Amino acid sequence: MHPFDRAIALEPLGQSRFAGHTSADYQNMVGPFGGITAAVLLNAVMQHPDRLGEPTSMTVNFAGPVPDGPFEILARPVRTNRSTQHWLLEQWVQENGQPAIATTATVLTAVRRPTWSATDCPAPLLGGPGPDQAPTIITHFTPWLRQYTLVPLEGDMPSEWDGRENAESLSRFWVRKTTPRTLDFCALAAVCDIFYPRTWLRRAHQVPAGTVSMTMYFHAGAQDIAQAGDDYLLAQARGQEYRNNFSDQSGLLWRTDGLMLASTHQMLYYKQ
Amino acid sequence: MHPFDRAIALEPLGQSRFAGHTSADYQNMVGPFGGITAAVLLNAVMQHPDRLGEPTSMTVNFAGPVPDGPFEILARPVRTNRSTQHWLLEQWVQENGQPAIATTATVLTAVRRPTWSATDCPAPLLGGPGPDQAPTIITHFTPWLRQYTLVPLEGDMPSEWDGRENAESLSRFWVRKTTPRTLDFCALAAVCDIFYPRTWLRRAHQVPAGTVSMTMYFHAGAQDIAQAGDDYLLAQARGQEYRNNFSDQSGLLWRTDGLMLASTHQMLYYKQ
């Protein structure tokens, strides 16, 4: 079983409840990688017998710590229309022997039909050197980072934390799973959280920082996502505003042929 | 009473429940303006006796129609930490005599402290002609639009729906309430939904379109927001991807002195 599938595995308990378990493979410095939490929550929607359509937007709020061990997800379709469905999700954990909400999420699934389509954000750098022409990096800094193989293009994590401020917060890189696995909605949700805090890049100063809320817009259907196979995705992120403990950043993910698969935004807490 | 305050007025019912009523002043083509729905939901959080800190991020999901008349909001703090608090909100309406969820939302409130701060998105066009040097527009197309006075700068709504595609989806304008009122969190949340669908601008073709999910990141505290007074805000929006019934767009709102107050993102449904 692929480590990702192990990490998002759920046992249906009926009545919109699912049992899951944290995975050592996707551990971050404290608790699980936020992307894997988004993925396992989305998996509850994917497995729900009443689901209508495919994920179109999702917001995940990291409300409290997820301790190592079992957790339970409540994934309720609260409104079903003709072609759209709105979901409310809660991830419950045990904290000091008491049940507590660690994560909340909302999801929109929709039946989408072919329409006029266009992009305002064509994939940059396509036609230049591809991911196979450059050295790859597997970072062993935290367990979850080992799950991804990166080809840095620009805006890589500072090699020296010397506090010299950068004018730019733009990062671009190729990314794929280290152990090959065909892309799907859950894997795409996870990779939306691949971007490290823009404060680190701007300040060359590694203050404690973490995502508090993440939104994902899915621009492709299951077939278009599956066509990415286990190949690289082109990933780009930029910061917007850094002010009084909170900063926001936005990311884009394209297939190697330039099709945008997802756009993503997040608000992060940072100290000092 | 200012029409905005009338529209977001709530009667506390206890146990995290609040009673509200739709307002003719903020009516859209069908149902209320999405921004006023976001504002009244946020107002429930603002009025909640257990609130900790100020709004920092918010996601609103427009799940179903809000019929003219009374509605009820359930605004529950589901997780309170030392300096952050996560909220789940539901707006309940009567549909065919049955209670139904029309809107869901998540909110993060936080106690924020002064830290290193910076921006990657300085306000454009400042130093050029100010809002008082240009003709204002009050649009009478729908009731809610009359509530706002706009000074278009670029990317105004096409004057002819001739189907000639534009390469760009950028809009910039100054905006303030037509009837003066000091800015606050609820008013800022409402104005985050001021941007018309980017598909209309790109295609010069007015297909049915509407927001399905909107996220707001608040970058300023109550005092900084109040300092905007009843003056104009500089507003900018851009589209990202338009594909198979759904498109996303992102907006920024600055005070006249260039301080960013909010960034916002939304996913819209569009037909054809």
Coordinates of C-alpha atoms in Angstrom, one line a residue:
Chain A
M1 CA 0.0 0.0 0.0
H2 CA 1.3 3.5 -1.0
P3 CA 2.2 5.6 2.1
F4 CA -0.3 8.2 0.9
D5 CA -3.1 5.7 0.7
R6 CA -2.2 4.4 4.1
A7 CA -2.3 8.0 5.5
I8 CA -5.7 8.8 4.1
A9 CA -7.3 5.4 4.7
L10 CA -10.7 5.7 6.5
E11 CA -13.1 3.1 7.9
P12 CA -16.8 4.1 7.4
L13 CA -18.7 4.1 10.7
G14 CA -22.1 5.0 9.1
Q15 CA -24.1 8.2 9.6
S16 CA -21.4 10.3 7.9
R17 CA -18.7 9.3 10.4
F18 CA -15.3 7.9 9.4
A19 CA -12.4 6.6 11.5
G20 CA -8.8 7.4 10.5
H21 CA -5.3 7.3 12.0
T22 CA -2.4 9.7 11.8
S23 CA 0.6 8.4 9.8
A24 CA 4.3 8.6 10.7
D25 CA 5.1 9.1 7.0
Y26 CA 3.3 12.5 6.9
Q27 CA 4.5 13.8 10.3
N28 CA 5.5 17.5 10.4
M29 CA 7.5 19.1 13.2
V30 CA 4.5 19.1 15.5
G31 CA 1.5 16.9 14.4
P32 CA 0.7 15.9 10.8
F33 CA 1.5 17.9 7.6
G34 CA -1.6 20.1 7.0
G35 CA -1.9 18.8 3.4
I36 CA -2.4 15.2 4.6
T37 CA -5.2 16.5 7.0
A38 CA -6.9 18.2 4.0
A39 CA -6.5 15.0 2.0
V40 CA -8.0 12.7 4.6
L41 CA -10.9 15.1 5.2
L42 CA -11.6 15.2 1.4
N43 CA -11.3 11.4 1.3
A44 CA -14.3 11.3 3.7
V45 CA -16.3 13.2 1.1
M46 CA -15.0 11.0 -1.7
Q47 CA -16.1 7.9 0.1
H48 CA -19.5 9.2 1.3
P49 CA -22.3 7.2 -0.4
D50 CA -24.4 10.4 -0.9
R51 CA -21.8 12.4 -2.7
L52 CA -22.9 14.3 -5.8
G53 CA -20.2 15.4 -8.3
E54 CA -16.6 16.2 -7.8
P55 CA -14.6 18.5 -5.4
T56 CA -14.7 22.1 -6.7
S57 CA -13.8 24.1 -3.7
M58 CA -12.6 23.3 -0.2
T59 CA -11.6 25.3 2.9
V60 CA -9.8 23.6 5.8
N61 CA -9.3 25.3 9.2
F62 CA -6.5 24.0 11.4
A63 CA -8.2 24.7 14.7
G64 CA -6.1 22.7 17.2
P65 CA -3.4 20.0 17.4
V66 CA -4.0 16.5 15.9
P67 CA -2.3 14.1 18.4
D68 CA -0.7 10.9 17.1
G69 CA -3.3 8.2 17.0
P70 CA -6.9 7.6 15.9
F71 CA -9.3 10.4 14.9
E72 CA -12.8 10.6 13.7
I73 CA -14.2 12.6 10.8
L74 CA -17.8 13.8 10.5
A75 CA -18.6 14.7 6.9
R76 CA -22.1 15.9 6.4
P77 CA -23.8 16.9 3.1
V78 CA -25.8 19.9 4.5
R79 CA -27.3 21.1 1.2
T80 CA -27.8 19.2 -2.1
N81 CA -29.1 21.0 -5.2
R82 CA -29.5 19.8 -8.7
S83 CA -25.8 19.9 -9.6
T84 CA -24.0 21.1 -6.5
Q85 CA -23.6 19.9 -2.9
H86 CA -22.3 21.6 0.2
W87 CA -20.5 19.8 3.0
L88 CA -19.5 20.6 6.6
L89 CA -16.7 18.5 8.0
E90 CA -15.2 18.2 11.5
Q91 CA -12.2 16.2 12.6
W92 CA -12.5 15.0 16.2
V93 CA -9.5 13.9 18.3
Q94 CA -9.0 12.9 21.9
E95 CA -7.5 15.7 24.1
N96 CA -6.8 14.9 27.7
G97 CA -9.3 12.1 27.4
Q98 CA -12.0 14.4 26.1
P99 CA -13.3 14.7 22.5
A100 CA -12.2 17.9 20.8
I101 CA -12.5 19.4 17.3
A102 CA -9.0 19.7 15.8
T103 CA -10.0 20.7 12.2
T104 CA -13.1 22.0 10.4
A105 CA -13.7 22.2 6.7
T106 CA -16.3 23.1 4.1
V107 CA -16.4 21.4 0.7
L108 CA -18.4 22.1 -2.5
T109 CA -18.8 19.2 -4.9
A110 CA -20.4 19.8 -8.3
V111 CA -21.4 18.1 -11.5
R112 CA -19.5 20.1 -14.1
R113 CA -20.1 20.3 -17.8
P114 CA -17.9 21.4 -20.6
T115 CA -18.2 25.2 -21.2
W116 CA -16.2 28.1 -22.6
S117 CA -12.9 27.9 -20.7
A118 CA -9.8 30.0 -20.5
T119 CA -7.0 31.0 -18.2
D120 CA -5.5 34.2 -16.9
C121 CA -2.5 32.4 -15.5
P122 CA -0.7 30.4 -18.2
A123 CA 1.9 28.1 -16.7
P124 CA 5.3 30.0 -16.6
L125 CA 8.6 28.5 -17.8
L126 CA 7.1 25.8 -20.0
G127 CA 9.3 25.2 -23.0
G128 CA 12.4 25.8 -20.8
P129 CA 14.3 23.1 -19.2
G130 CA 12.0 20.4 -17.9
P131 CA 12.1 18.7 -14.5
D132 CA 14.3 15.9 -15.8
Q133 CA 17.0 18.4 -16.8
A134 CA 17.7 19.6 -13.3
P135 CA 18.9 18.2 -10.0
T136 CA 16.1 16.9 -7.7
I137 CA 15.9 17.5 -4.0
I138 CA 14.4 15.2 -1.4
T139 CA 14.4 17.1 1.9
H140 CA 14.8 15.1 5.1
F141 CA 14.0 18.0 7.4
T142 CA 10.6 16.5 8.4
P143 CA 9.1 13.1 7.5
W144 CA 6.3 14.5 5.2
L145 CA 8.9 16.4 3.1
R146 CA 10.6 13.1 2.2
Q147 CA 7.3 12.1 0.5
Y148 CA 7.9 14.7 -2.2
T149 CA 10.7 15.1 -4.7
L150 CA 11.3 18.7 -5.7
V151 CA 13.1 20.4 -8.6
P152 CA 13.7 24.0 -7.4
L153 CA 13.5 26.7 -10.1
E154 CA 13.4 29.9 -8.1
G155 CA 12.7 31.1 -4.6
D156 CA 14.1 28.1 -2.9
M157 CA 14.1 28.0 0.9
P158 CA 17.0 30.2 2.1
S159 CA 20.2 28.2 2.7
E160 CA 21.3 30.7 5.3
W161 CA 19.0 32.2 7.9
D162 CA 20.9 35.4 8.0
G163 CA 18.0 37.8 8.3
R164 CA 18.7 39.5 5.0
E165 CA 15.3 40.6 3.7
N166 CA 14.3 39.5 0.2
A167 CA 12.1 41.9 -1.9
E168 CA 10.3 39.0 -3.5
S169 CA 8.3 36.1 -2.1
L170 CA 7.9 34.1 -5.4
S171 CA 8.8 30.4 -5.4
R172 CA 8.6 28.0 -8.4
F173 CA 9.4 24.4 -8.5
W174 CA 8.5 21.0 -9.9
V175 CA 7.1 18.5 -7.5
R176 CA 6.0 14.9 -7.5
K177 CA 5.6 12.1 -5.0
T178 CA 8.9 10.3 -4.2
T179 CA 7.1 7.0 -4.4
P180 CA 5.2 7.1 -7.7
R181 CA 1.3 7.3 -7.4
T182 CA -1.3 8.5 -9.9
L183 CA -2.7 11.9 -9.0
D184 CA -6.2 12.2 -7.7
F185 CA -8.3 14.8 -5.8
C186 CA -6.9 13.8 -2.4
A187 CA -3.3 13.9 -3.6
L188 CA -3.9 17.3 -5.3
A189 CA -5.4 18.7 -2.0
A190 CA -2.3 17.6 -0.1
V191 CA 0.1 19.2 -2.6
C192 CA -1.8 22.5 -2.3
D193 CA -0.1 22.8 1.1
I194 CA 3.5 22.2 -0.2
F195 CA 4.6 25.8 -0.1
Y196 CA 6.6 26.8 2.9
P197 CA 5.8 30.1 4.8
R198 CA 6.5 33.1 2.6
T199 CA 7.7 35.0 5.7
W200 CA 10.7 32.7 5.8
L201 CA 11.7 33.6 2.3
R202 CA 11.0 37.3 2.7
R203 CA 12.9 37.6 6.0
A204 CA 15.5 34.8 5.7
H205 CA 14.5 34.2 9.3
Q206 CA 12.8 31.0 10.4
V207 CA 10.2 32.1 12.9
P208 CA 7.6 29.6 14.1
A209 CA 4.8 29.7 11.5
G210 CA 1.8 27.5 10.5
T211 CA -1.2 27.4 8.3
V212 CA -4.5 28.4 10.1
S213 CA -6.9 28.3 7.1
M214 CA -6.4 26.9 3.6
T215 CA -8.7 27.2 0.6
M216 CA -8.4 25.2 -2.6
Y217 CA -10.2 25.7 -5.9
F218 CA -10.1 22.6 -8.1
H219 CA -10.2 23.5 -11.8
A220 CA -10.0 20.0 -13.3
G221 CA -12.1 16.9 -13.2
A222 CA -11.1 13.4 -12.1
Q223 CA -10.0 12.4 -15.6
D224 CA -7.8 15.5 -16.2
I225 CA -6.2 15.0 -12.8
A226 CA -5.6 11.3 -13.4
Q227 CA -3.9 12.3 -16.7
A228 CA -1.1 13.9 -14.6
G229 CA -0.2 10.3 -13.7
D230 CA 2.8 10.2 -11.4
D231 CA 4.5 13.0 -13.3
Y232 CA 5.7 16.3 -11.9
L233 CA 3.4 19.3 -11.3
L234 CA 4.6 22.8 -11.8
A235 CA 4.1 24.7 -8.5
Q236 CA 4.2 28.4 -7.8
A237 CA 3.5 30.5 -4.7
R238 CA 3.6 34.2 -3.7
G239 CA 2.9 36.1 -0.5
Q240 CA 0.5 39.1 -0.3
E241 CA 0.4 40.7 3.1
Y242 CA 2.4 40.1 6.3
R243 CA 0.9 41.9 9.3
N244 CA 0.7 41.4 13.0
N245 CA 1.1 37.6 13.4
F246 CA -0.7 36.6 10.2
S247 CA 0.2 36.5 6.5
D248 CA -1.5 35.2 3.4
Q249 CA -0.1 33.4 0.4
S250 CA -1.5 32.1 -2.9
G251 CA -0.4 29.1 -5.0
L252 CA -1.0 27.6 -8.4
L253 CA -0.5 24.0 -9.6
W254 CA -0.2 23.1 -13.3
R255 CA 0.2 19.8 -15.2
T256 CA 3.4 19.5 -17.3
D257 CA 1.3 20.3 -20.4
G258 CA 0.2 23.6 -18.8
L259 CA -3.3 22.8 -17.6
M260 CA -4.1 24.4 -14.3
L261 CA -5.3 21.8 -11.8
A262 CA -5.8 23.9 -8.7
S263 CA -5.4 27.4 -7.2
T264 CA -4.9 27.7 -3.5
H265 CA -4.8 30.4 -0.8
Q266 CA -3.9 30.3 2.8
M267 CA -3.6 32.4 5.9
L268 CA -0.7 31.6 8.2
Y269 CA 0.2 32.4 11.8
Y270 CA 3.7 33.6 12.3
K271 CA 5.4 34.6 15.6
Q272 CA 7.2 38.0 16.0
Chain B
M1 CA -30.4 53.9 11.0
H2 CA -28.0 53.4 8.2
P3 CA -29.3 50.9 5.5
F4 CA -26.2 48.7 6.1
D5 CA -26.8 48.5 9.9
R6 CA -30.5 47.7 9.2
A7 CA -29.4 44.9 6.9
I8 CA -27.0 43.3 9.3
A9 CA -29.1 43.8 12.5
L10 CA -29.5 40.6 14.6
E11 CA -31.6 39.7 17.6
P12 CA -29.7 37.4 19.9
L13 CA -31.8 34.3 20.7
G14 CA -29.3 32.7 23.1
Q15 CA -27.3 29.5 22.7
S16 CA -25.3 30.9 19.7
R17 CA -28.5 31.6 17.8
F18 CA -29.4 35.0 16.2
A19 CA -32.5 36.2 14.2
G20 CA -32.1 38.4 11.2
H21 CA -34.2 39.6 8.2
T22 CA -33.3 40.2 4.6
S23 CA -33.2 43.8 3.5
A24 CA -34.7 45.3 0.3
D25 CA -31.7 47.7 0.2
Y26 CA -29.3 44.9 -0.5
Q27 CA -31.3 42.9 -2.9
N28 CA -29.5 41.3 -5.9
M29 CA -31.2 40.0 -9.0
V30 CA -32.2 36.9 -7.1
G31 CA -31.9 37.0 -3.3
P32 CA -29.6 39.2 -1.3
F33 CA -26.2 40.5 -2.4
G34 CA -23.6 37.8 -1.3
G35 CA -21.6 40.5 0.5
I36 CA -24.5 41.4 2.8
T37 CA -24.9 37.7 3.7
A38 CA -21.2 37.5 4.6
A39 CA -21.6 40.7 6.7
V40 CA -24.6 39.5 8.7
L41 CA -22.9 36.2 9.4
L42 CA -19.8 38.0 10.6
N43 CA -22.0 40.2 12.7
A44 CA -23.2 37.2 14.6
V45 CA -19.6 36.4 15.5
M46 CA -19.0 40.1 16.5
Q47 CA -22.0 40.1 18.8
H48 CA -21.4 36.7 20.3
P49 CA -20.6 37.1 24.1
D50 CA -17.8 34.4 23.9
R51 CA -15.8 36.0 21.1
L52 CA -12.0 36.1 21.5
G53 CA -10.1 38.5 19.3
E54 CA -11.0 40.0 15.9
P55 CA -11.9 38.4 12.5
T56 CA -8.7 37.2 10.7
S57 CA -10.1 34.8 8.1
M58 CA -13.6 33.9 6.9
T59 CA -15.0 31.6 4.3
V60 CA -18.7 31.8 3.2
N61 CA -20.4 29.1 1.1
F62 CA -23.5 30.1 -0.7
A63 CA -25.3 26.8 -0.6
G64 CA -28.9 27.7 -1.5
P65 CA -31.3 30.6 -2.0
V66 CA -32.1 33.0 0.8
P67 CA -35.8 33.9 0.4
D68 CA -37.0 37.4 1.3
G69 CA -37.9 37.4 5.0
P70 CA -36.6 36.2 8.4
F71 CA -33.6 33.9 8.8
E72 CA -31.7 32.4 11.7
I73 CA -27.9 32.2 12.2
L74 CA -26.2 29.6 14.3
A75 CA -22.7 30.9 15.2
R76 CA -20.7 28.4 17.3
P77 CA -17.2 28.8 18.6
V78 CA -16.0 25.2 18.2
R79 CA -12.4 25.6 19.3
T80 CA -10.9 28.3 21.6
N81 CA -7.2 28.4 22.1
R82 CA -5.0 30.9 23.9
S83 CA -5.2 33.6 21.2
T84 CA -7.3 32.1 18.4
Q85 CA -10.9 30.9 18.1
H86 CA -12.5 28.9 15.3
W87 CA -16.2 29.3 14.4
L88 CA -18.7 27.3 12.5
L89 CA -21.7 29.2 11.1
E90 CA -25.0 28.2 9.5
Q91 CA -27.7 30.4 8.1
W92 CA -31.1 28.7 8.3
V93 CA -34.1 29.8 6.2
Q94 CA -37.6 28.5 5.6
E95 CA -38.0 26.6 2.3
N96 CA -41.4 25.3 1.4
G97 CA -42.3 25.5 5.1
Q98 CA -39.2 23.4 6.1
P99 CA -36.0 24.7 7.7
A100 CA -33.0 24.5 5.3
I101 CA -29.4 25.6 5.4
A102 CA -28.9 28.4 2.9
T103 CA -25.3 29.4 3.8
T104 CA -22.4 28.0 5.8
A105 CA -19.3 29.8 7.0
T106 CA -16.1 29.3 9.0
V107 CA -14.4 32.2 10.8
L108 CA -11.1 32.5 12.6
T109 CA -10.9 35.3 15.2
A110 CA -7.5 36.0 16.8
V111 CA -5.8 38.3 19.3
R112 CA -3.1 39.9 17.1
R113 CA 0.1 41.6 18.3
P114 CA 2.4 44.0 16.6
T115 CA 5.1 42.0 14.6
W116 CA 7.4 42.5 11.7
S117 CA 5.0 43.5 8.9
A118 CA 5.4 44.0 5.1
T119 CA 3.5 43.8 1.9
D120 CA 4.1 42.1 -1.5
C121 CA 1.2 44.0 -3.0
P122 CA 1.7 47.7 -2.7
A123 CA -1.4 49.7 -3.6
P124 CA -1.2 50.5 -7.4
L125 CA -1.9 54.0 -8.8
L126 CA -1.5 55.9 -5.5
G127 CA 0.0 59.3 -6.2
G128 CA -2.1 59.5 -9.4
P129 CA -5.5 61.2 -9.7
G130 CA -7.4 60.5 -6.5
P131 CA -11.1 59.4 -6.3
D132 CA -12.2 63.1 -6.1
Q133 CA -10.7 63.9 -9.5
A134 CA -12.8 61.5 -11.5
P135 CA -16.5 61.0 -12.2
T136 CA -18.3 58.7 -9.8
I137 CA -20.8 56.1 -10.8
I138 CA -23.9 54.9 -8.9
T139 CA -25.3 51.9 -10.7
H140 CA -29.0 51.3 -10.5
F141 CA -28.9 47.9 -12.1
T142 CA -29.7 46.2 -8.8
P143 CA -30.7 47.6 -5.4
W144 CA -27.4 46.6 -3.6
L145 CA -25.3 48.3 -6.2
R146 CA -26.9 51.7 -5.4
Q147 CA -25.5 51.3 -1.9
Y148 CA -22.0 51.8 -3.3
T149 CA -20.4 54.7 -5.2
L150 CA -17.7 53.7 -7.6
V151 CA -14.9 55.6 -9.4
P152 CA -13.9 53.3 -12.3
L153 CA -10.2 53.3 -13.1
E154 CA -9.8 50.3 -15.4
G155 CA -11.6 47.1 -16.3
D156 CA -15.0 48.6 -15.9
M157 CA -18.1 46.4 -16.8
P158 CA -18.3 46.1 -20.6
S159 CA -20.7 48.8 -22.0
E160 CA -21.5 46.5 -24.9
W161 CA -22.1 42.8 -24.6
D162 CA -20.7 42.1 -28.0
G163 CA -18.9 38.9 -27.2
R164 CA -15.5 40.4 -28.1
E165 CA -13.0 38.6 -25.7
N166 CA -10.7 40.6 -23.6
A167 CA -7.2 39.3 -22.9
E168 CA -7.2 40.8 -19.4
S169 CA -9.5 40.4 -16.4
L170 CA -8.1 43.2 -14.2
S171 CA -10.4 45.7 -12.7
R172 CA -9.5 48.7 -10.5
F173 CA -11.8 51.2 -9.0
W174 CA -12.4 53.4 -5.9
V175 CA -15.4 52.4 -3.8
R176 CA -17.3 53.8 -0.8
K177 CA -20.8 53.6 0.6
T178 CA -23.2 56.0 -1.1
T179 CA -24.6 57.0 2.3
P180 CA -21.5 57.7 4.5
R181 CA -20.7 55.1 7.3
T182 CA -17.5 54.4 9.1
L183 CA -15.9 51.2 7.9
D184 CA -15.8 48.2 10.2
F185 CA -15.2 44.4 9.9
C186 CA -18.8 43.7 8.7
A187 CA -18.7 46.5 6.1
L188 CA -15.2 45.3 4.9
A189 CA -16.6 41.7 4.5
A190 CA -19.4 43.0 2.4
V191 CA -17.2 45.0 0.1
C192 CA -15.0 41.9 -0.5
D193 CA -17.9 40.7 -2.8
I194 CA -18.0 44.0 -4.8
F195 CA -16.3 42.5 -7.9
Y196 CA -18.5 41.4 -10.7
P197 CA -17.8 38.0 -12.4
R198 CA -14.5 38.1 -14.4
T199 CA -16.1 35.9 -17.0
W200 CA -18.3 38.9 -18.0
L201 CA -15.2 41.1 -18.5
R202 CA -13.2 38.4 -20.3
R203 CA -16.0 37.5 -22.7
A204 CA -18.1 40.7 -22.9
H205 CA -20.9 38.2 -22.6
Q206 CA -23.2 38.3 -19.6
V207 CA -23.9 34.7 -18.8
P208 CA -25.7 33.8 -15.5
A209 CA -23.0 33.7 -12.8
G210 CA -22.8 33.7 -9.1
T211 CA -20.4 33.2 -6.2
V212 CA -20.5 29.8 -4.6
S213 CA -17.7 30.2 -2.1
M214 CA -15.8 33.3 -0.9
T215 CA -12.8 33.6 1.4
M216 CA -11.6 36.8 3.1
Y217 CA -8.4 37.4 4.9
F218 CA -8.4 40.5 7.1
H219 CA -5.0 42.1 7.4
A220 CA -6.0 45.0 9.7
G221 CA -7.4 45.4 13.2
A222 CA -10.6 47.3 14.2
Q223 CA -8.7 50.6 14.7
D224 CA -6.9 50.5 11.3
I225 CA -10.2 49.7 9.7
A226 CA -12.1 52.5 11.5
Q227 CA -9.4 54.9 10.3
A228 CA -10.7 54.4 6.8
G229 CA -13.7 56.3 8.0
D230 CA -16.3 56.8 5.3
D231 CA -13.6 57.4 2.7
Y232 CA -13.0 55.5 -0.5
L233 CA -11.2 52.2 -0.7
L234 CA -9.0 51.2 -3.6
A235 CA -10.3 47.9 -5.0
Q236 CA -8.7 45.5 -7.5
A237 CA -9.7 42.1 -8.8
R238 CA -8.3 39.6 -11.3
G239 CA -9.4 36.2 -12.6
Q240 CA -7.3 33.1 -12.6
E241 CA -9.0 30.1 -14.3
Y242 CA -12.3 29.6 -16.1
R243 CA -13.2 26.0 -16.6
N244 CA -16.3 23.9 -17.0
N245 CA -18.9 26.0 -15.1
F246 CA -16.6 27.4 -12.4
S247 CA -14.0 30.2 -12.3
D248 CA -12.0 31.8 -9.5
Q249 CA -11.0 35.4 -8.9
S250 CA -9.0 37.3 -6.4
G251 CA -9.3 40.8 -5.0
L252 CA -7.5 43.3 -2.8
L253 CA -8.7 46.3 -0.8
W254 CA -6.5 49.1 0.3
R255 CA -7.1 52.3 2.4
T256 CA -6.4 55.5 0.5
D257 CA -3.0 55.7 2.3
G258 CA -2.1 52.3 0.9
L259 CA -2.6 50.0 3.9
M260 CA -4.0 46.7 2.7
L261 CA -7.2 45.9 4.7
A262 CA -8.3 42.6 3.1
S263 CA -7.5 40.1 0.4
T264 CA -10.3 38.0 -0.9
H265 CA -10.8 35.0 -3.2
Q266 CA -13.9 33.4 -4.6
M267 CA -15.1 30.6 -6.8
L268 CA -18.0 31.4 -9.1
Y269 CA -20.5 29.3 -11.0
Y270 CA -21.1 30.4 -14.6
K271 CA -23.4 28.9 -17.2
Q272 CA -22.1 27.9 -20.6

